[in-house]
Short mmCIF file of N, CA and C in Angstrom, two decimals:
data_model
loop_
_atom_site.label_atom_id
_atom_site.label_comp_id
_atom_site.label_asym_id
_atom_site.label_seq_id
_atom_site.Cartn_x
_atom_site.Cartn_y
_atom_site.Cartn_z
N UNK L 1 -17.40 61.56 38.63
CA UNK L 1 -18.57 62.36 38.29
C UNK L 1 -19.22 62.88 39.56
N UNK L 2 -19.99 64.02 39.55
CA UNK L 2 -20.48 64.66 40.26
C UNK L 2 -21.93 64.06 40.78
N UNK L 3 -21.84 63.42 41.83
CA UNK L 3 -23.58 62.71 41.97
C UNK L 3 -23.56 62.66 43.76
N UNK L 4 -24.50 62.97 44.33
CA UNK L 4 -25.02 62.84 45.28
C UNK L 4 -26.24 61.89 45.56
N UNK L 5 -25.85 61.22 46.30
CA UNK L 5 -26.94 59.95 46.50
C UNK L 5 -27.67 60.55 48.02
N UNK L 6 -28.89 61.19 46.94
CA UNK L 6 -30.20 61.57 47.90
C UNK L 6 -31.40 60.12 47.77
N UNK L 7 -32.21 60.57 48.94
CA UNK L 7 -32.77 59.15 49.22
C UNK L 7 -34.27 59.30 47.97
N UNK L 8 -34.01 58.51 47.13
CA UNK L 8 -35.43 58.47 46.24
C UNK L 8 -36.68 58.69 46.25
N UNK L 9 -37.14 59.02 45.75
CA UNK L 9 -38.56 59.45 46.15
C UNK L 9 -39.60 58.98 45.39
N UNK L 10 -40.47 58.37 45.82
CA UNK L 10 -41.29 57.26 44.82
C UNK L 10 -42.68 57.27 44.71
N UNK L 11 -42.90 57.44 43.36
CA UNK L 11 -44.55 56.79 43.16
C UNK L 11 -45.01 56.43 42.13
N UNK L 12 -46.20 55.49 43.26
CA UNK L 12 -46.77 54.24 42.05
C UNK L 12 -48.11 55.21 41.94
N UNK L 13 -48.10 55.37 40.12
CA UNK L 13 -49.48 55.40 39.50
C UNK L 13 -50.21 54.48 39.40
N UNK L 14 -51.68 54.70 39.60
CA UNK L 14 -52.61 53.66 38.92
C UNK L 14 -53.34 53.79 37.62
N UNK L 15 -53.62 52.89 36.86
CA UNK L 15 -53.58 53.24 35.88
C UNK L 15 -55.76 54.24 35.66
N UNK L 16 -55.64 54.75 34.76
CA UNK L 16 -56.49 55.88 34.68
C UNK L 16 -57.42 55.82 33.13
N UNK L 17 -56.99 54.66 33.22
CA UNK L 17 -58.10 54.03 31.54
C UNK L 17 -57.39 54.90 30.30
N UNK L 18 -56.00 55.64 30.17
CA UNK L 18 -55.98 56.33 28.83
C UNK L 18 -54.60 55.87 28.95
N UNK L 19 -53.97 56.30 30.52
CA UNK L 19 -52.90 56.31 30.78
C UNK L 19 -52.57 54.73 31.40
N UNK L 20 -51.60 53.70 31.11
CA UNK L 20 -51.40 52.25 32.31
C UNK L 20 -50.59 52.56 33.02
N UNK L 21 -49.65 53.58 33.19
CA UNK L 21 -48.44 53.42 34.24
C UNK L 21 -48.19 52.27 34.37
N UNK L 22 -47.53 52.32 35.54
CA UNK L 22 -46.54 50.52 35.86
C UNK L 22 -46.97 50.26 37.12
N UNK L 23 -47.50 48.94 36.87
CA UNK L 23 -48.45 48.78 37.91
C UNK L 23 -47.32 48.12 39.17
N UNK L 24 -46.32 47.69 38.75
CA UNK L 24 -44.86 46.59 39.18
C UNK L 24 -43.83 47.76 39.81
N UNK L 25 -43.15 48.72 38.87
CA UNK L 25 -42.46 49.06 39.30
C UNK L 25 -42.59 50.70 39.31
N UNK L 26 -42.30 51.38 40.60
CA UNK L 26 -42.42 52.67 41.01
C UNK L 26 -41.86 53.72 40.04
N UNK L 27 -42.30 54.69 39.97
CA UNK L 27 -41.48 56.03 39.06
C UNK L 27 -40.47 56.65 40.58
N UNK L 28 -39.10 57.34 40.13
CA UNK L 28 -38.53 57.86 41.06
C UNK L 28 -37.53 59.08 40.69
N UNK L 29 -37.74 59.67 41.70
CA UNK L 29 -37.05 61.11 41.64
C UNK L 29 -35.68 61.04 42.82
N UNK L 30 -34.50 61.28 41.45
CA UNK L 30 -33.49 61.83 42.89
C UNK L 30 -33.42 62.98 42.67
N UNK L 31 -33.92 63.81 44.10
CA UNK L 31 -33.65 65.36 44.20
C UNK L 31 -31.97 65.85 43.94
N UNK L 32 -31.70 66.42 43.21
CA UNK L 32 -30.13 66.74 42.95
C UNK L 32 -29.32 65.42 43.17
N UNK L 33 -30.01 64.75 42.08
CA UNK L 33 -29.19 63.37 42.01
C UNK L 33 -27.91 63.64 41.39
N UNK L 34 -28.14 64.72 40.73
CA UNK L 34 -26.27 64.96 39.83
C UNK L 34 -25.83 66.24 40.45
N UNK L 35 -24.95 66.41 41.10
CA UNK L 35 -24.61 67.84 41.60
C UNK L 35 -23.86 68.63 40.51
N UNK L 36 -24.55 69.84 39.97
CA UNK L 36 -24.05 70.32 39.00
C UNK L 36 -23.35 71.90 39.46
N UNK L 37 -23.39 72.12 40.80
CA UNK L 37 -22.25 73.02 41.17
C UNK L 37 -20.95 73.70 40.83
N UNK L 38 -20.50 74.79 40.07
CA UNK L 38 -19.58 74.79 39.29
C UNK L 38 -19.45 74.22 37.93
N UNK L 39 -20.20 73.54 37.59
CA UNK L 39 -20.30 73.07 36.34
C UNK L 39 -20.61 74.10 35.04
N UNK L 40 -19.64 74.56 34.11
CA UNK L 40 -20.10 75.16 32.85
C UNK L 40 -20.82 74.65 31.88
N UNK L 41 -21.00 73.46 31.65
CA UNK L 41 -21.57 72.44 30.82
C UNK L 41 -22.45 71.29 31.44
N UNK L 42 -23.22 71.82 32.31
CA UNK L 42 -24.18 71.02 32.75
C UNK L 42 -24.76 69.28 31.73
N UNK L 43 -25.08 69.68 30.66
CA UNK L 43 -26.08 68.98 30.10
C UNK L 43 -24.39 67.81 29.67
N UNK L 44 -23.27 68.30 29.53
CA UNK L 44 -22.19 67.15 29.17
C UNK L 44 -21.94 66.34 30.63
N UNK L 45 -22.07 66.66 31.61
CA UNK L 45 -22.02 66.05 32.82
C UNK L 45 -23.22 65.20 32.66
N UNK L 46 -24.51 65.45 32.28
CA UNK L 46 -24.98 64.43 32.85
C UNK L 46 -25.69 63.69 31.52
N UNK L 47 -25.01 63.98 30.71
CA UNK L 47 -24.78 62.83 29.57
C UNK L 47 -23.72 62.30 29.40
N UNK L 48 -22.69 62.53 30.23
CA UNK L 48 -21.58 61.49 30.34
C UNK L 48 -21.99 60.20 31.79
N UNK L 49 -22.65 61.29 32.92
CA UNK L 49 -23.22 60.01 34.01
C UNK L 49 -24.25 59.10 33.33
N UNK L 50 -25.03 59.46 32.44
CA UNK L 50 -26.03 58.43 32.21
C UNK L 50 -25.37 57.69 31.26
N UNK L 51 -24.19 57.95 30.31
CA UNK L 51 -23.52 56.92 29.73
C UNK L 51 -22.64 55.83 30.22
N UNK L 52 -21.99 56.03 31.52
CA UNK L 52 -21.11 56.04 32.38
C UNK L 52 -21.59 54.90 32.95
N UNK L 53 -23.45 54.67 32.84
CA UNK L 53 -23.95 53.52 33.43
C UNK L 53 -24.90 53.15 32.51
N UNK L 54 -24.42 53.02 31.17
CA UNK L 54 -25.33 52.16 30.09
C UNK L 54 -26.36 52.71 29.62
N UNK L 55 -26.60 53.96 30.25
CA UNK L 55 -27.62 54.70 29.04
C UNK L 55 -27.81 55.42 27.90
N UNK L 56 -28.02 55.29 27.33
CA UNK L 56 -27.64 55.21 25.65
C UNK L 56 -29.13 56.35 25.00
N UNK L 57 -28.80 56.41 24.05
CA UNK L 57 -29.82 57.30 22.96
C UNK L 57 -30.19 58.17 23.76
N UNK L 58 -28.99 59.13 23.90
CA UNK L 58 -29.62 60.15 24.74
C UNK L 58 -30.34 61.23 23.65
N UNK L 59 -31.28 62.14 24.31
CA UNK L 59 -31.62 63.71 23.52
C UNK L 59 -31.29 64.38 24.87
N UNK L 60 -31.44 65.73 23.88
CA UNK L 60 -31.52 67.34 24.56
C UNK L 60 -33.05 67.67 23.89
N UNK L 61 -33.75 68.82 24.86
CA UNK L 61 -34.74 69.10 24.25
C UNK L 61 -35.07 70.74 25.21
N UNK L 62 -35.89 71.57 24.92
CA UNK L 62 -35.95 72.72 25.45
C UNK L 62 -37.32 72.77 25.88
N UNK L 63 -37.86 71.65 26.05
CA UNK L 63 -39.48 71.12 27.02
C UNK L 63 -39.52 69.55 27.12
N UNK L 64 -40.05 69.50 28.30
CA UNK L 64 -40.95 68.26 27.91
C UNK L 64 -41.88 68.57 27.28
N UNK L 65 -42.82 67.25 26.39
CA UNK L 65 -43.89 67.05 25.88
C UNK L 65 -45.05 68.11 26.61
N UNK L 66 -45.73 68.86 25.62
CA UNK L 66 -47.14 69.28 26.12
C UNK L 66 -48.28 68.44 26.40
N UNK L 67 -48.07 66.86 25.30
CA UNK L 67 -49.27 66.42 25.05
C UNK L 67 -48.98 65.00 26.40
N UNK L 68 -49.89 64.19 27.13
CA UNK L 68 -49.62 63.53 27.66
C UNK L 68 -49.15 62.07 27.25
N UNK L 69 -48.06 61.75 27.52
CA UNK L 69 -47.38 60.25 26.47
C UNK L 69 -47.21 59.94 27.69
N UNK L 70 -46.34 58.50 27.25
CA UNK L 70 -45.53 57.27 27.62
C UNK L 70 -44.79 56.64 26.32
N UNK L 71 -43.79 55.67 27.04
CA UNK L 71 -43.46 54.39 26.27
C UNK L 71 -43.61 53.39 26.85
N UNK L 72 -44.19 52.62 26.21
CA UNK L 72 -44.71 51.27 26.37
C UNK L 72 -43.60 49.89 26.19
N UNK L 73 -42.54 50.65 25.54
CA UNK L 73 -41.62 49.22 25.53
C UNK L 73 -39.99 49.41 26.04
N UNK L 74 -40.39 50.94 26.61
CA UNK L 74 -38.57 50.99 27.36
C UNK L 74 -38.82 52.13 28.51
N UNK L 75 -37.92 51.75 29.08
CA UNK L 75 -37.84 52.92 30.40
C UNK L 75 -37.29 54.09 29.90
N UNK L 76 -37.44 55.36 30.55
CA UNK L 76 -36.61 56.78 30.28
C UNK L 76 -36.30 57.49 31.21
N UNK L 77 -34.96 57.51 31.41
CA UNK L 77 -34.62 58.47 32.33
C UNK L 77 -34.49 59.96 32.14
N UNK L 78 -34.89 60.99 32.58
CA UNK L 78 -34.72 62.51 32.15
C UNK L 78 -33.73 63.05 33.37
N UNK L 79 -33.56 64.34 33.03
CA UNK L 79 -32.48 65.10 34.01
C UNK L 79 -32.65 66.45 33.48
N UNK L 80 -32.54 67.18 34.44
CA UNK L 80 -32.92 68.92 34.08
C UNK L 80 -31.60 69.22 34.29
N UNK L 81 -31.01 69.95 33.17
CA UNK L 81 -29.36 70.55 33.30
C UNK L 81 -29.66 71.80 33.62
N UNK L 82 -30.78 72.75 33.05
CA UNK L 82 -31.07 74.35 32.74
C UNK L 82 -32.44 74.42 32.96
N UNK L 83 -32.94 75.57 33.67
CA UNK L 83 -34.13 75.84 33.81
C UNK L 83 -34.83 75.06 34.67
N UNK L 84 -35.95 75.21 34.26
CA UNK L 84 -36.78 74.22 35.19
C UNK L 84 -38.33 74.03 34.89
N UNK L 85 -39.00 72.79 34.71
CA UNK L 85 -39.88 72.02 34.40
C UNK L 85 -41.21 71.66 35.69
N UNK L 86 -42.40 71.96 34.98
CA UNK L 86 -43.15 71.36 36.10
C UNK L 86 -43.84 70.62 34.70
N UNK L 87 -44.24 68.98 35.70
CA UNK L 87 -44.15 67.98 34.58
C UNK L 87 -45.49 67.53 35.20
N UNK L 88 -46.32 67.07 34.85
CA UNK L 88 -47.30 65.79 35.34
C UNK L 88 -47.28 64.43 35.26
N UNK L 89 -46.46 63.93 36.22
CA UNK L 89 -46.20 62.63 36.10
C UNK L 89 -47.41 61.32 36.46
N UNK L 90 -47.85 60.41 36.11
CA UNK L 90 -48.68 59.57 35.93
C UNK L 90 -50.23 59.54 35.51
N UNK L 91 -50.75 60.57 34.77
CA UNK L 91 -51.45 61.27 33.95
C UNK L 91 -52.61 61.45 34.76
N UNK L 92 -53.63 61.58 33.95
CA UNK L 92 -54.56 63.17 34.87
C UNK L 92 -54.90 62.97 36.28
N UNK L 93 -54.83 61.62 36.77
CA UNK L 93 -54.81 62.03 38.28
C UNK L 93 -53.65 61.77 39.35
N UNK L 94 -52.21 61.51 38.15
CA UNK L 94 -51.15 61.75 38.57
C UNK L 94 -50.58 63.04 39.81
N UNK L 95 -49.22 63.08 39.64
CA UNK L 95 -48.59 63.85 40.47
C UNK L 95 -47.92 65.46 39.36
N UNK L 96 -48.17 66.44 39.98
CA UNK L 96 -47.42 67.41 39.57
C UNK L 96 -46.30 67.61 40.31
N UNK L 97 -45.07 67.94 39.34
CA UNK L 97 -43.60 67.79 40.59
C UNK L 97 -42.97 68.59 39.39
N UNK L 98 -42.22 69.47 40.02
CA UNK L 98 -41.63 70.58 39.74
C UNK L 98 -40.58 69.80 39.61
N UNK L 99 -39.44 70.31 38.40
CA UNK L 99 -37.95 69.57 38.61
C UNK L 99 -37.03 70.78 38.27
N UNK L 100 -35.92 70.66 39.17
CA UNK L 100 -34.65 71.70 38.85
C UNK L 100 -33.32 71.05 38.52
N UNK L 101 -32.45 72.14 38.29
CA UNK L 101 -31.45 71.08 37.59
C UNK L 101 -30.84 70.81 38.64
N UNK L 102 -30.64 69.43 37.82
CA UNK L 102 -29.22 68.53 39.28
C UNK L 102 -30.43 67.36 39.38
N UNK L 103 -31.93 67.65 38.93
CA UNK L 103 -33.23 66.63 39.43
C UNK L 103 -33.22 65.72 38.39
N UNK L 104 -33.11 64.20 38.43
CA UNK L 104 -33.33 62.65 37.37
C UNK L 104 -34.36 62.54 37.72
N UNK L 105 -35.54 61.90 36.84
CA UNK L 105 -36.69 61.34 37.04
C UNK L 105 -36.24 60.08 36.09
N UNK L 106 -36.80 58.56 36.77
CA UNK L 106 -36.88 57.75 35.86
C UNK L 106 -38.02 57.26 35.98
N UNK L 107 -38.56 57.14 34.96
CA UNK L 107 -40.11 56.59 34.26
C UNK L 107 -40.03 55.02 33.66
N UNK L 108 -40.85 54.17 34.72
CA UNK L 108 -40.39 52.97 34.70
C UNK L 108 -42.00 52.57 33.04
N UNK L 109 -41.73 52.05 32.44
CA UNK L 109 -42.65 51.82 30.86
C UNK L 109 -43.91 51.83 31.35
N UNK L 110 -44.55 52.52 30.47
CA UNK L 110 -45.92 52.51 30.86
C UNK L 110 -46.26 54.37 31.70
N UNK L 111 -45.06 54.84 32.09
CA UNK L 111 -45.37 55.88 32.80
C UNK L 111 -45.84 57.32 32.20
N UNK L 112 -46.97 57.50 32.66
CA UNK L 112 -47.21 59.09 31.76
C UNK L 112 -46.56 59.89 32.28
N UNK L 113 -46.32 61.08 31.37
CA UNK L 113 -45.64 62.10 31.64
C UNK L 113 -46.32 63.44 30.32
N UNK L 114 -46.50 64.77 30.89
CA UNK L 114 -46.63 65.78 30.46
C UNK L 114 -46.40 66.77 31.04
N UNK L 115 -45.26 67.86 30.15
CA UNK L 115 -44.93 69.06 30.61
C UNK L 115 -46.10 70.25 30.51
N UNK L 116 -46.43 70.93 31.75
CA UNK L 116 -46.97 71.81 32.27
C UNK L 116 -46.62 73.15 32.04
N UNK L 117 -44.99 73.44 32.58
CA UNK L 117 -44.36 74.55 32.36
C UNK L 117 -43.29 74.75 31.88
N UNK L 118 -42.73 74.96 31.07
CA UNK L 118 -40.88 74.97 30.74
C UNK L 118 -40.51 77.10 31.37
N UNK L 119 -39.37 76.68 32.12
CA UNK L 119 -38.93 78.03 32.14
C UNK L 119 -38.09 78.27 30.93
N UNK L 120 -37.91 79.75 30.92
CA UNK L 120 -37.04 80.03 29.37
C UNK L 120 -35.60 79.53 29.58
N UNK L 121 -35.01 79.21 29.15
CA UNK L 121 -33.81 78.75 28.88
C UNK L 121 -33.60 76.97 29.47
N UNK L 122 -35.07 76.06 29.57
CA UNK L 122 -34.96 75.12 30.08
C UNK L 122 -33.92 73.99 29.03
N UNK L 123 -33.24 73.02 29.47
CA UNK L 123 -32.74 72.26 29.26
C UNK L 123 -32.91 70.36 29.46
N UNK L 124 -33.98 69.42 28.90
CA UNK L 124 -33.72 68.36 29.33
C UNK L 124 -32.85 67.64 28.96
N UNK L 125 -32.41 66.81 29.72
CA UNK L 125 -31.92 65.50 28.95
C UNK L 125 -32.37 64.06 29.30
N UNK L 126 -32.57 63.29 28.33
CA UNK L 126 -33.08 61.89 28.27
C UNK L 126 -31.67 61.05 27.88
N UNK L 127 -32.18 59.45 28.37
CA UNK L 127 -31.52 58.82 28.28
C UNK L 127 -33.06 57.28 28.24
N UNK L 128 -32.35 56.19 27.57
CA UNK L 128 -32.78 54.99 27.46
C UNK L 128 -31.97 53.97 28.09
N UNK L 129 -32.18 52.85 28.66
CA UNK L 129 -31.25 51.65 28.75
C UNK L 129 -30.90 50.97 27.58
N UNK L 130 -30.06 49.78 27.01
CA UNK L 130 -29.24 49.38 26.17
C UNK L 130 -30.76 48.29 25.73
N UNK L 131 -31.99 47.46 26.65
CA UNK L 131 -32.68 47.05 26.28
C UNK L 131 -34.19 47.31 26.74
N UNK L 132 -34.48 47.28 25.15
CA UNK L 132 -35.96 47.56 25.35
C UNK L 132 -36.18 48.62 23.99
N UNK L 133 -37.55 49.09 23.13
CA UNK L 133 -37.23 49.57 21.99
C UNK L 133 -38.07 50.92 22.09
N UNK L 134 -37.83 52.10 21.54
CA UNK L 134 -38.17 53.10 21.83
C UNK L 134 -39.30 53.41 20.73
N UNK L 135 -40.49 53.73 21.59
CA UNK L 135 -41.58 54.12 20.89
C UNK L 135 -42.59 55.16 21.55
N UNK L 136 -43.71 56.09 21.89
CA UNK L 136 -44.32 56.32 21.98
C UNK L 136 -46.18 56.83 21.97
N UNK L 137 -46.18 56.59 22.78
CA UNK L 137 -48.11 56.53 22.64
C UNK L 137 -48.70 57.43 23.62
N UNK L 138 -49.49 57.55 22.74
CA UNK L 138 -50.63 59.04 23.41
C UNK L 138 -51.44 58.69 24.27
N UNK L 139 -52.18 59.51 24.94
CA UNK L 139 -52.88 58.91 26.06
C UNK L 139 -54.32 58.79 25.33
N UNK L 140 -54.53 57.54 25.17
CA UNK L 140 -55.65 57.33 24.92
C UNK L 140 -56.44 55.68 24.86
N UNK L 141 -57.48 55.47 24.78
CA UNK L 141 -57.83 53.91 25.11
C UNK L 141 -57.28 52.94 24.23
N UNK L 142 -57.19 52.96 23.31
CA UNK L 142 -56.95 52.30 21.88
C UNK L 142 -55.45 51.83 22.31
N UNK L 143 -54.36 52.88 22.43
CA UNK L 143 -53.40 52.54 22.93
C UNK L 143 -53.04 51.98 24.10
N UNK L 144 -53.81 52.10 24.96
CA UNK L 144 -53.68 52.15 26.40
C UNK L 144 -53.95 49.89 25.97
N UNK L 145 -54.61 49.57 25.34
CA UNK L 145 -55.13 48.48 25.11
C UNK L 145 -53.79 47.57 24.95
N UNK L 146 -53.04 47.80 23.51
CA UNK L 146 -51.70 47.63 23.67
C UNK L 146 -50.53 47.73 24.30
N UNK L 147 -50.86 48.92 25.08
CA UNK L 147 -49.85 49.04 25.58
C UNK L 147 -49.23 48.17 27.01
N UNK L 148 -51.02 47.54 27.67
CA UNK L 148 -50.97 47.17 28.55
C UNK L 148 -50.15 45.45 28.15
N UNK L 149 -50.13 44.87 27.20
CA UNK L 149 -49.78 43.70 26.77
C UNK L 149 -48.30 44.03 26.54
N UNK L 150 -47.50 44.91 26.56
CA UNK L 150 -46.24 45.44 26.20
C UNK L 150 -45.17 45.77 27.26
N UNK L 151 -45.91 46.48 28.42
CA UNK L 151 -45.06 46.61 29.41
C UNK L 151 -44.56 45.64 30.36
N UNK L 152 -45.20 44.36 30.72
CA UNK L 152 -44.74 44.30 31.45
C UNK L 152 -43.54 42.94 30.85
N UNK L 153 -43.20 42.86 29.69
CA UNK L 153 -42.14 42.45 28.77
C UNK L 153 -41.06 43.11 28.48
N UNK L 154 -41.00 44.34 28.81
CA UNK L 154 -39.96 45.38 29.50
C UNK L 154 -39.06 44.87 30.07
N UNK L 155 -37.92 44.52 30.12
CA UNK L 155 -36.83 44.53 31.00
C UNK L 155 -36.37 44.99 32.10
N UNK L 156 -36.13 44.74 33.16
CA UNK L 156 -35.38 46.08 34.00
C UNK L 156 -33.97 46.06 33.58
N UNK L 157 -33.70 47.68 34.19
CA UNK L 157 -31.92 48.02 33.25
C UNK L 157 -31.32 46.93 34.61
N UNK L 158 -30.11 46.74 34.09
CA UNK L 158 -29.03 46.46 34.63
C UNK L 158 -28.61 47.16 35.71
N UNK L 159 -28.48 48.60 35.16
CA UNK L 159 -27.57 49.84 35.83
C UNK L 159 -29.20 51.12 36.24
N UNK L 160 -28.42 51.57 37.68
CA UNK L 160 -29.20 52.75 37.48
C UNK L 160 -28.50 54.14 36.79
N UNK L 161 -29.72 54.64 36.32
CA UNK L 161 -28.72 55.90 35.54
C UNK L 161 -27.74 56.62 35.73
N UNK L 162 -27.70 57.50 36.89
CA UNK L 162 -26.70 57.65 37.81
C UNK L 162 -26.23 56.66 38.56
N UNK L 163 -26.28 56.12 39.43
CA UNK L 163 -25.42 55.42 40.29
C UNK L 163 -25.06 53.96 40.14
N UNK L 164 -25.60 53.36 39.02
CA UNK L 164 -24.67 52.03 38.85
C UNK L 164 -25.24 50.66 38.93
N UNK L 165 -24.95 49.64 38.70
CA UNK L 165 -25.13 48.69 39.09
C UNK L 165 -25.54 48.29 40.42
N UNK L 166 -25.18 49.00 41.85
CA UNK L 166 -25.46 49.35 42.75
C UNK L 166 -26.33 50.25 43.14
N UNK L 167 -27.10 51.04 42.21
CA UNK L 167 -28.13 52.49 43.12
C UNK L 167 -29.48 51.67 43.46
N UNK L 168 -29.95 52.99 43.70
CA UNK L 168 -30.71 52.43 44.51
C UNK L 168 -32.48 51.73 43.49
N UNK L 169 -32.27 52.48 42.11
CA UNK L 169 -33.44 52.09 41.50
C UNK L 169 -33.15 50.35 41.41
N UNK L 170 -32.19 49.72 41.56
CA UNK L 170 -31.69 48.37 41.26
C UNK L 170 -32.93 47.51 42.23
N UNK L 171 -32.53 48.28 43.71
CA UNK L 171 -32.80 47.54 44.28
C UNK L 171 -34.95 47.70 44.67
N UNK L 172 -34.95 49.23 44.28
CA UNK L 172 -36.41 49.23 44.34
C UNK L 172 -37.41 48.62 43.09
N UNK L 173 -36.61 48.14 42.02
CA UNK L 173 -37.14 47.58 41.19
C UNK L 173 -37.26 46.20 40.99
N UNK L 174 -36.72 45.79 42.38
CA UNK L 174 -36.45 43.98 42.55
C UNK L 174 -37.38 43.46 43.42
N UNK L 175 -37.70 44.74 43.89
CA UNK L 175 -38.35 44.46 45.70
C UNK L 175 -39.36 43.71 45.09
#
C-alpha cells in the first residue's frame, strides 16, 4: 500500500464545558499519510489501508458534520480521498486545519470535530477500531456530563490506521 510516514502532528484539546476532548491522549494528523499519486480510486486505497490494520466500519461521506460532535465511546479515524475539508477540530476554541487528500486525522474519544467547508466533489472516509462502540453526541453540557464518565474506558487500538502495529499513534498514545 501506498503510505508515507510523515512525522505527526499533534494536539491536545482542553476541554470547553460542551465539548471534553481527551484529556490523555492527543488528536493527530499525518500530512499525506496515504500517498494517493496515480491512484484512480482513491477512497479503495484507503479503505483497504485502514482495513489492512483493523479498522473496520468504515463510511464514505461528501462532508464532515456541520454540527459540532464527538464519540464518547470509540476512536475515529478519517482520511480525505477527494476534495478538501476545513474541519474544526477540538470545538469552539479548538484548532481549524484544513485537510487534503492523502491527509488521516485520528480523533482520540471525546474529540470534537465540525466541518466548516466541504469543497465540491469532497470525499471522506472513516474508519473505527475493532473495540469500543459507536455512538455520537452533540456538543452540549448534558452530554458533555456523560460523556466525561465514558471516555476514558475507551480502549486504545492495537494498530495504527495506516501504519500498523508499529506507527507512530501506538507509541504517542502510550507515552
Amino acid at each position: 500500500m501506498a503510505m508515507n510516514l510523515p512525522d505527526p502532528v499533534t494536539h491536545t484539546f482542553a476541554d470547553d464545558g460542551r465539548i471534553p476532548n481527551n484529556p490523555k491522549l492527543p488528536f493527530v494528523l499525518y500530512r499525506g499519510g496515504i500517498d494517493l499519486a496515480g491512484t484512480a480510486n482513491p477512497e479503495e486505497l484507503i479503505e483497504k489501508t485502514f482495513a489492512a490494520n483493523g479498522w473496520g466500519d468504515m463510511w464514505r461521506n461528501d462532508s464532515v458534520y456541520a454540527y459540532a460532535h464527538y464519540h464518547s465511546t470509540i476512536h475515529e479515524a478519517m482520511a480525505i480521498a477527494r476534495g478538501r475539508a476545513t474541519v474544526r477540530f477540538g470545538g469552539e476554541k479548538g484548532k481549524q486545519i484544513d485537510i487534503v487528500p492523502g491527509d488521516v486525522v485520528v480523533l482520540p474519544a471525546g474529540t470534537g470535530h465540525q466541518g466548516l467547508f466541504s469543497s465540491p466533489g469532497l470525499l471522506v472516509i472513516g474508519a473505527y477500531p475493532p473495540n469500543g462502540t459507536y455512538n455520537i453526541c452533540r456538543a452540549s453540557k448534558a452530554a458533555r456530563v456523560k460523556a466525561i464518565l465514558e471516555i476514558p474506558n475507551v480502549p486504545p487500538p492495537t494498530t495504527d490506521p495506516v501504519f500498523g502495529p508499529q506507527g507512530p499513534l501506538i507509541g504517542l498514545w502510550r507515552a
